[in-house]
Short mmCIF file of C-alpha atoms in Angstrom, two decimals:
data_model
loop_
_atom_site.label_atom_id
_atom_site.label_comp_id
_atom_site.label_asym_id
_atom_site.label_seq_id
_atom_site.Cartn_x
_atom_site.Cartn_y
_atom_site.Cartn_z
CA UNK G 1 -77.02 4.49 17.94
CA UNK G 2 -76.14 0.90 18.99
CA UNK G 3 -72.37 -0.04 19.06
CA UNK G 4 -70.19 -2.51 20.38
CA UNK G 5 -66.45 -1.91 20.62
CA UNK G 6 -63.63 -4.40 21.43
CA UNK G 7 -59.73 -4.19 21.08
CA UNK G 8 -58.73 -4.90 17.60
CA UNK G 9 -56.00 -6.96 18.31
CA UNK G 10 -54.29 -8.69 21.42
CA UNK G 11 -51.01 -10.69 21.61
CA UNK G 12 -50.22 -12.93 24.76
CA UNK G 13 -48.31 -15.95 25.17
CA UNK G 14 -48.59 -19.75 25.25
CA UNK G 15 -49.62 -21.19 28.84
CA UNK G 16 -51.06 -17.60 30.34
CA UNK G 17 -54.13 -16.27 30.56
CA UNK G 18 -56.09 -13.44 28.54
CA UNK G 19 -58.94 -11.34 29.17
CA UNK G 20 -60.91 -9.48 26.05
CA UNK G 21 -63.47 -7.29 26.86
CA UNK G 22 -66.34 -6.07 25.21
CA UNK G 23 -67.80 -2.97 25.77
CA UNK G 24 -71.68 -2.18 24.34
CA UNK G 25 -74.51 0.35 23.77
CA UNK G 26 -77.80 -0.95 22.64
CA UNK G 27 -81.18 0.14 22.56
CA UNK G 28 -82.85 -2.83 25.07
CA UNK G 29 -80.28 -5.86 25.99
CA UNK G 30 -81.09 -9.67 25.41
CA UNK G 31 -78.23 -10.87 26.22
CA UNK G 32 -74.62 -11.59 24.92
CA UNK G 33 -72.36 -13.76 22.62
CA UNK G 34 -69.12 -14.69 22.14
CA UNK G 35 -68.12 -16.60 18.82
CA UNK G 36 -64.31 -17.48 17.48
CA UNK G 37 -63.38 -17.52 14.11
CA UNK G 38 -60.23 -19.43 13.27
CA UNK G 39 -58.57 -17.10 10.18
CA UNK G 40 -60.87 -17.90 6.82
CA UNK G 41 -63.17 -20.14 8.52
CA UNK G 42 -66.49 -19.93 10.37
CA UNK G 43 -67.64 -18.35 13.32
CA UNK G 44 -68.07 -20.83 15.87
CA UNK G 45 -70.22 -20.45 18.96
CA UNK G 46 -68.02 -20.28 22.33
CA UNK G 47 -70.93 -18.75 25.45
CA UNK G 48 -74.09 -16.99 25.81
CA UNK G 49 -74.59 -14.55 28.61
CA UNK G 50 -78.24 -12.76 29.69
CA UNK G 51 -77.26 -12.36 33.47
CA UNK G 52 -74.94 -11.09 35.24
CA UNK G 53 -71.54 -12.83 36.24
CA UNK G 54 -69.28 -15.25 35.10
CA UNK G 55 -69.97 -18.57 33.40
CA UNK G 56 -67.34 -20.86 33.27
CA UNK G 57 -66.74 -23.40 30.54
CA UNK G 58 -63.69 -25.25 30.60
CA UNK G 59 -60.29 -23.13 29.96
CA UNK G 60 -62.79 -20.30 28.56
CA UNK G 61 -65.44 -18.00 31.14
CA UNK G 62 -67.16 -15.42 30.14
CA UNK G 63 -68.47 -12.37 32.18
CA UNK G 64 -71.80 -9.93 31.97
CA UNK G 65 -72.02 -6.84 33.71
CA UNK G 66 -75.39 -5.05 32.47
CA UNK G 67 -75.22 -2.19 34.60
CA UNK G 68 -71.71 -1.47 32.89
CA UNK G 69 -72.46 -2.55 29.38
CA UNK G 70 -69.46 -4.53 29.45
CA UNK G 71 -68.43 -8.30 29.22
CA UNK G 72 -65.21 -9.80 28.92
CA UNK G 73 -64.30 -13.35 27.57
CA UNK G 74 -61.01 -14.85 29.78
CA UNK G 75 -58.75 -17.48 28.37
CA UNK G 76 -56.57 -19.74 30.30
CA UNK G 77 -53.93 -21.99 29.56
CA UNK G 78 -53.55 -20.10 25.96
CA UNK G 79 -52.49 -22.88 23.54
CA UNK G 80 -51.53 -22.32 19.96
CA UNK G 81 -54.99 -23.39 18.58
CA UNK G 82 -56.57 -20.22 20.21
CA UNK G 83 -55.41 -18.02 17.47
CA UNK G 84 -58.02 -16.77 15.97
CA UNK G 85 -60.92 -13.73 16.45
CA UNK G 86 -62.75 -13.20 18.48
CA UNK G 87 -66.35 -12.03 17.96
CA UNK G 88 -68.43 -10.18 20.48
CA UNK G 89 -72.49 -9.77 19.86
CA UNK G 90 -75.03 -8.38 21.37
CA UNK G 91 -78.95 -9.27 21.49
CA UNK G 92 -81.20 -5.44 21.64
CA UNK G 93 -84.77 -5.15 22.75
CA UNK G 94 -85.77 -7.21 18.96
CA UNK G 95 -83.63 -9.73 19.10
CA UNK G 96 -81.52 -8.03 16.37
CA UNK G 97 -77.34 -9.22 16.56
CA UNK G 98 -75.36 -6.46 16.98
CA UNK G 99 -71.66 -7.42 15.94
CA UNK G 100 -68.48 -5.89 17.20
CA UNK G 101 -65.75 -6.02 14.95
CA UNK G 102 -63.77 -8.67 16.48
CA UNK G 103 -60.25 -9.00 18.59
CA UNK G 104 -57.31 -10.77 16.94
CA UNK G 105 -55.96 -13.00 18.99
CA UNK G 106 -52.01 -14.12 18.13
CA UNK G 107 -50.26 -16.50 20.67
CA UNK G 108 -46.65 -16.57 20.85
CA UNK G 109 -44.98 -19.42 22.34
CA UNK A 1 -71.36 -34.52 8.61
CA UNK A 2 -74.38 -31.80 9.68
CA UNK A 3 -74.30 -28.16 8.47
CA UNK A 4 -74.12 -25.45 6.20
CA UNK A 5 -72.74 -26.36 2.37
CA UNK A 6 -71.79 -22.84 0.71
CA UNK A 7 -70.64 -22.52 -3.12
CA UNK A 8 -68.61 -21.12 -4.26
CA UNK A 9 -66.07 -20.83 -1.93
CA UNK A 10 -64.41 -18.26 -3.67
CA UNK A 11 -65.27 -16.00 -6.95
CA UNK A 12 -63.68 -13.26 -9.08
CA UNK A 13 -66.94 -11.56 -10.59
CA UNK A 14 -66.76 -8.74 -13.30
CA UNK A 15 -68.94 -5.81 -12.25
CA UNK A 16 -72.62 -5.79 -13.83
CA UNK A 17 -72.51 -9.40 -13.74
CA UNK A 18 -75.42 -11.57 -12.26
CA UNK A 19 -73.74 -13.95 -9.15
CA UNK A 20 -76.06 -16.70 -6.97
CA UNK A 21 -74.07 -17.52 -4.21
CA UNK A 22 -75.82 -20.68 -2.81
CA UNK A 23 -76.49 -22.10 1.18
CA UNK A 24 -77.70 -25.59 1.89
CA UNK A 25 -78.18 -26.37 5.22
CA UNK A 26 -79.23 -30.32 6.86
CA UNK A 27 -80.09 -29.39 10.35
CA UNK A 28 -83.61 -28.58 9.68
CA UNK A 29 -82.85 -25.44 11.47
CA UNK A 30 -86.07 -23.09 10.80
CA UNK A 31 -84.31 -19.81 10.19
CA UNK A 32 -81.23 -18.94 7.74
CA UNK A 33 -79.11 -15.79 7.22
CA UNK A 34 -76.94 -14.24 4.82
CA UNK A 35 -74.56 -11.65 6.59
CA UNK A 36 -71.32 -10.23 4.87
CA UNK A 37 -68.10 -9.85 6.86
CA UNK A 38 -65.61 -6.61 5.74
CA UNK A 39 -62.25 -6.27 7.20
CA UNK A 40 -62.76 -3.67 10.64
CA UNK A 41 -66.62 -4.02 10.32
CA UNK A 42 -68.48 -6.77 12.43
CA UNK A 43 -70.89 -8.94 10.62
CA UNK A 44 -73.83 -7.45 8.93
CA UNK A 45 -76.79 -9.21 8.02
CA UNK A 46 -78.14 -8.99 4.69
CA UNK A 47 -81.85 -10.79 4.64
CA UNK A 48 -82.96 -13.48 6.63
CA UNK A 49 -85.77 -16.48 6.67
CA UNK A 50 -87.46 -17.38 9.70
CA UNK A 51 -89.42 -19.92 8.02
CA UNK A 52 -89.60 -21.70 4.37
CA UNK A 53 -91.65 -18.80 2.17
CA UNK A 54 -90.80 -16.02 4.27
CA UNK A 55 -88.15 -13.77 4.04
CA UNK A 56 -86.97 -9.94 5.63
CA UNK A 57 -84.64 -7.34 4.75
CA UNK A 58 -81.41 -6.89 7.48
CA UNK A 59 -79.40 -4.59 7.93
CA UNK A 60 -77.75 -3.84 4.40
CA UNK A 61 -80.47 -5.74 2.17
CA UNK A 62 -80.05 -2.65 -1.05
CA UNK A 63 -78.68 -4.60 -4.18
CA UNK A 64 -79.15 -8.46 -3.00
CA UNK A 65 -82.25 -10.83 -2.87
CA UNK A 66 -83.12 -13.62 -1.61
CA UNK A 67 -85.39 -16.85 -1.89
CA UNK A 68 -86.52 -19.79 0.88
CA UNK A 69 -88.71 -22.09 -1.41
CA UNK A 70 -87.66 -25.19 0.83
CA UNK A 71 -86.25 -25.59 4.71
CA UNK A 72 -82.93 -26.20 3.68
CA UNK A 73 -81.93 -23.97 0.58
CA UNK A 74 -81.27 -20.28 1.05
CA UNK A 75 -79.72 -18.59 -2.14
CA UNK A 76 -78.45 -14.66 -2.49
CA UNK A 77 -78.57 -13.36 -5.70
CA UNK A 78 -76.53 -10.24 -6.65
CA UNK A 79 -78.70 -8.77 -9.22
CA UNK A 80 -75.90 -6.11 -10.92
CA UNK A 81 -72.52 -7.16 -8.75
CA UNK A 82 -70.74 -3.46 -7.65
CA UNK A 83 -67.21 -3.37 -6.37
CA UNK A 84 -68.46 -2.14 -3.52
CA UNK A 85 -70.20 -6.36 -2.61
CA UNK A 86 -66.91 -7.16 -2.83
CA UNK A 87 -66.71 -9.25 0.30
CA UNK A 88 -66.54 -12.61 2.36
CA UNK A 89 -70.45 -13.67 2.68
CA UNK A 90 -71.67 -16.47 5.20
CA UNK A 91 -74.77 -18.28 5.50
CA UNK A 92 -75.83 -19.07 8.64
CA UNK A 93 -78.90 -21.03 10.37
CA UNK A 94 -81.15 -21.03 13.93
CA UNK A 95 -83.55 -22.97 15.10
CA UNK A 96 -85.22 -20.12 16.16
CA UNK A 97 -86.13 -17.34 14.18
CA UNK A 98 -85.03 -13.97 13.75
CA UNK A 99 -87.22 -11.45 16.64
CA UNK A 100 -87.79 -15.16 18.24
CA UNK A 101 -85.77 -14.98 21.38
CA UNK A 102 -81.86 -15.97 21.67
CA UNK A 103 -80.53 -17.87 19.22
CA UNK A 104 -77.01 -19.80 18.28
CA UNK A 105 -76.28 -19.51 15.07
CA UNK A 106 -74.18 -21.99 12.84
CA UNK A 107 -71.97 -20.44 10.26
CA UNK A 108 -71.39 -21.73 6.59
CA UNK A 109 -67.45 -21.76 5.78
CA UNK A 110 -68.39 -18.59 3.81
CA UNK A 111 -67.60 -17.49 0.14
CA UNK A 112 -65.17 -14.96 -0.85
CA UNK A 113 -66.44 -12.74 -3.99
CA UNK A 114 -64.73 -9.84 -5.52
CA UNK A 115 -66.13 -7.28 -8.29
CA UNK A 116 -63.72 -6.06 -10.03
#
């Protein structure tokens, strides 16, 4: 079957950095998503990744590894406003989403 | 502002009740979604329109149904509500379709429904 697993919650602090990975198993791979979704709001769209490494976009990267299954999303200079989940999802062999369950996210200052 | 209007934004529905939970969209985005959201579950799409007049059955499509008669309106009807569609539902739109290659999708604010 096709699965995605992530942590179900993380806690770090204001100012430091945070790394949430994403682990998946689908049949075929077109690539991978991260969204956030502040707490009763909308998913919003953070990074796309198809191949491998790390692409970098502003305090947030995110990382591919196909061989692995895995990808991890890495926030830096955590500020308050990054509270939220965050949603992994993965693209099989028809283009169907695949959606992990999501990370909590709580900063502490 | 451009995006995805959905009403209500919150409901309290008495099983065996009829509910239309409706999605505008001003994008002109080709392809909607409906996918409901349950607490320790990841999304889960419901049906989907790749193009005004078509429509296709997702992942968890038993007891819901949709119409596309225009680009930008995508209504879900609950037929017979169960407890068990109690749930926070978004709407959500691509330009590309669903099968069509990688696609962002833009979420609706969502609406929260419970059967009781």
């Amino acid at each position: 079957g096709q699965n995605i697993d992530q942590p179900t919650e993380m806690t770090a602090t204001e100012g430091a950095i945070v790394q949430i990975n994403c682990t998946y198993q689908t049949s075929g791979f077109n690539g991978l998503f991260w969204y956030q979704q502040h707490a009763g709001e909308a998913p919003t769209f953070l990074s796309y990744n198809v191949l491998d490494g790390l692409e970098e976009k502003g305090r947030f990267s995110s990382f591919l590894s196909r061989s692995k299954g895995y990808s991890y999303l890495l926030l830096k200079e955590l500020q308050m406003k990054d509270s939220a989940s965050y949603l992994c999802a993965c693209m099989d062999s028809n283009y169907q989403l695949i959606w992990g369950a999501g990370t909590k996210l709580i900063i502490k200052p | 502002i451009a995006g995805i209007t959905q009403a209500p934004t919150s409901q309290i529905l008495a099983a065996g009740r009829r509910m239309t939970l409706r999605c505008t969209q001003d994008m002109r985005h080709n392809a909607m979604y409906w996918y409901r959201q349950d607490l320790g579950l990841g999304l889960r799409l419901i049906h989907y329109s790749n193009t005004a007049g078509t429509t296709g059955k997702g992942e968890v499509p038993d007891g819901y149904s949709v119409s596309r008669a225009n680009t930008d309106d995508f209504p879900l009807t609950l037929a017979s509500a169960v407890p068990s569609q109690t749930s926070v539902y978004f709407c959500a739109s691509s330009d590309r379709g669903q099968g069509d290659g990688a696609n962002v999708l833009t979420f609706g604010a969502g609406s929260r429904l419970t059967v009781l």
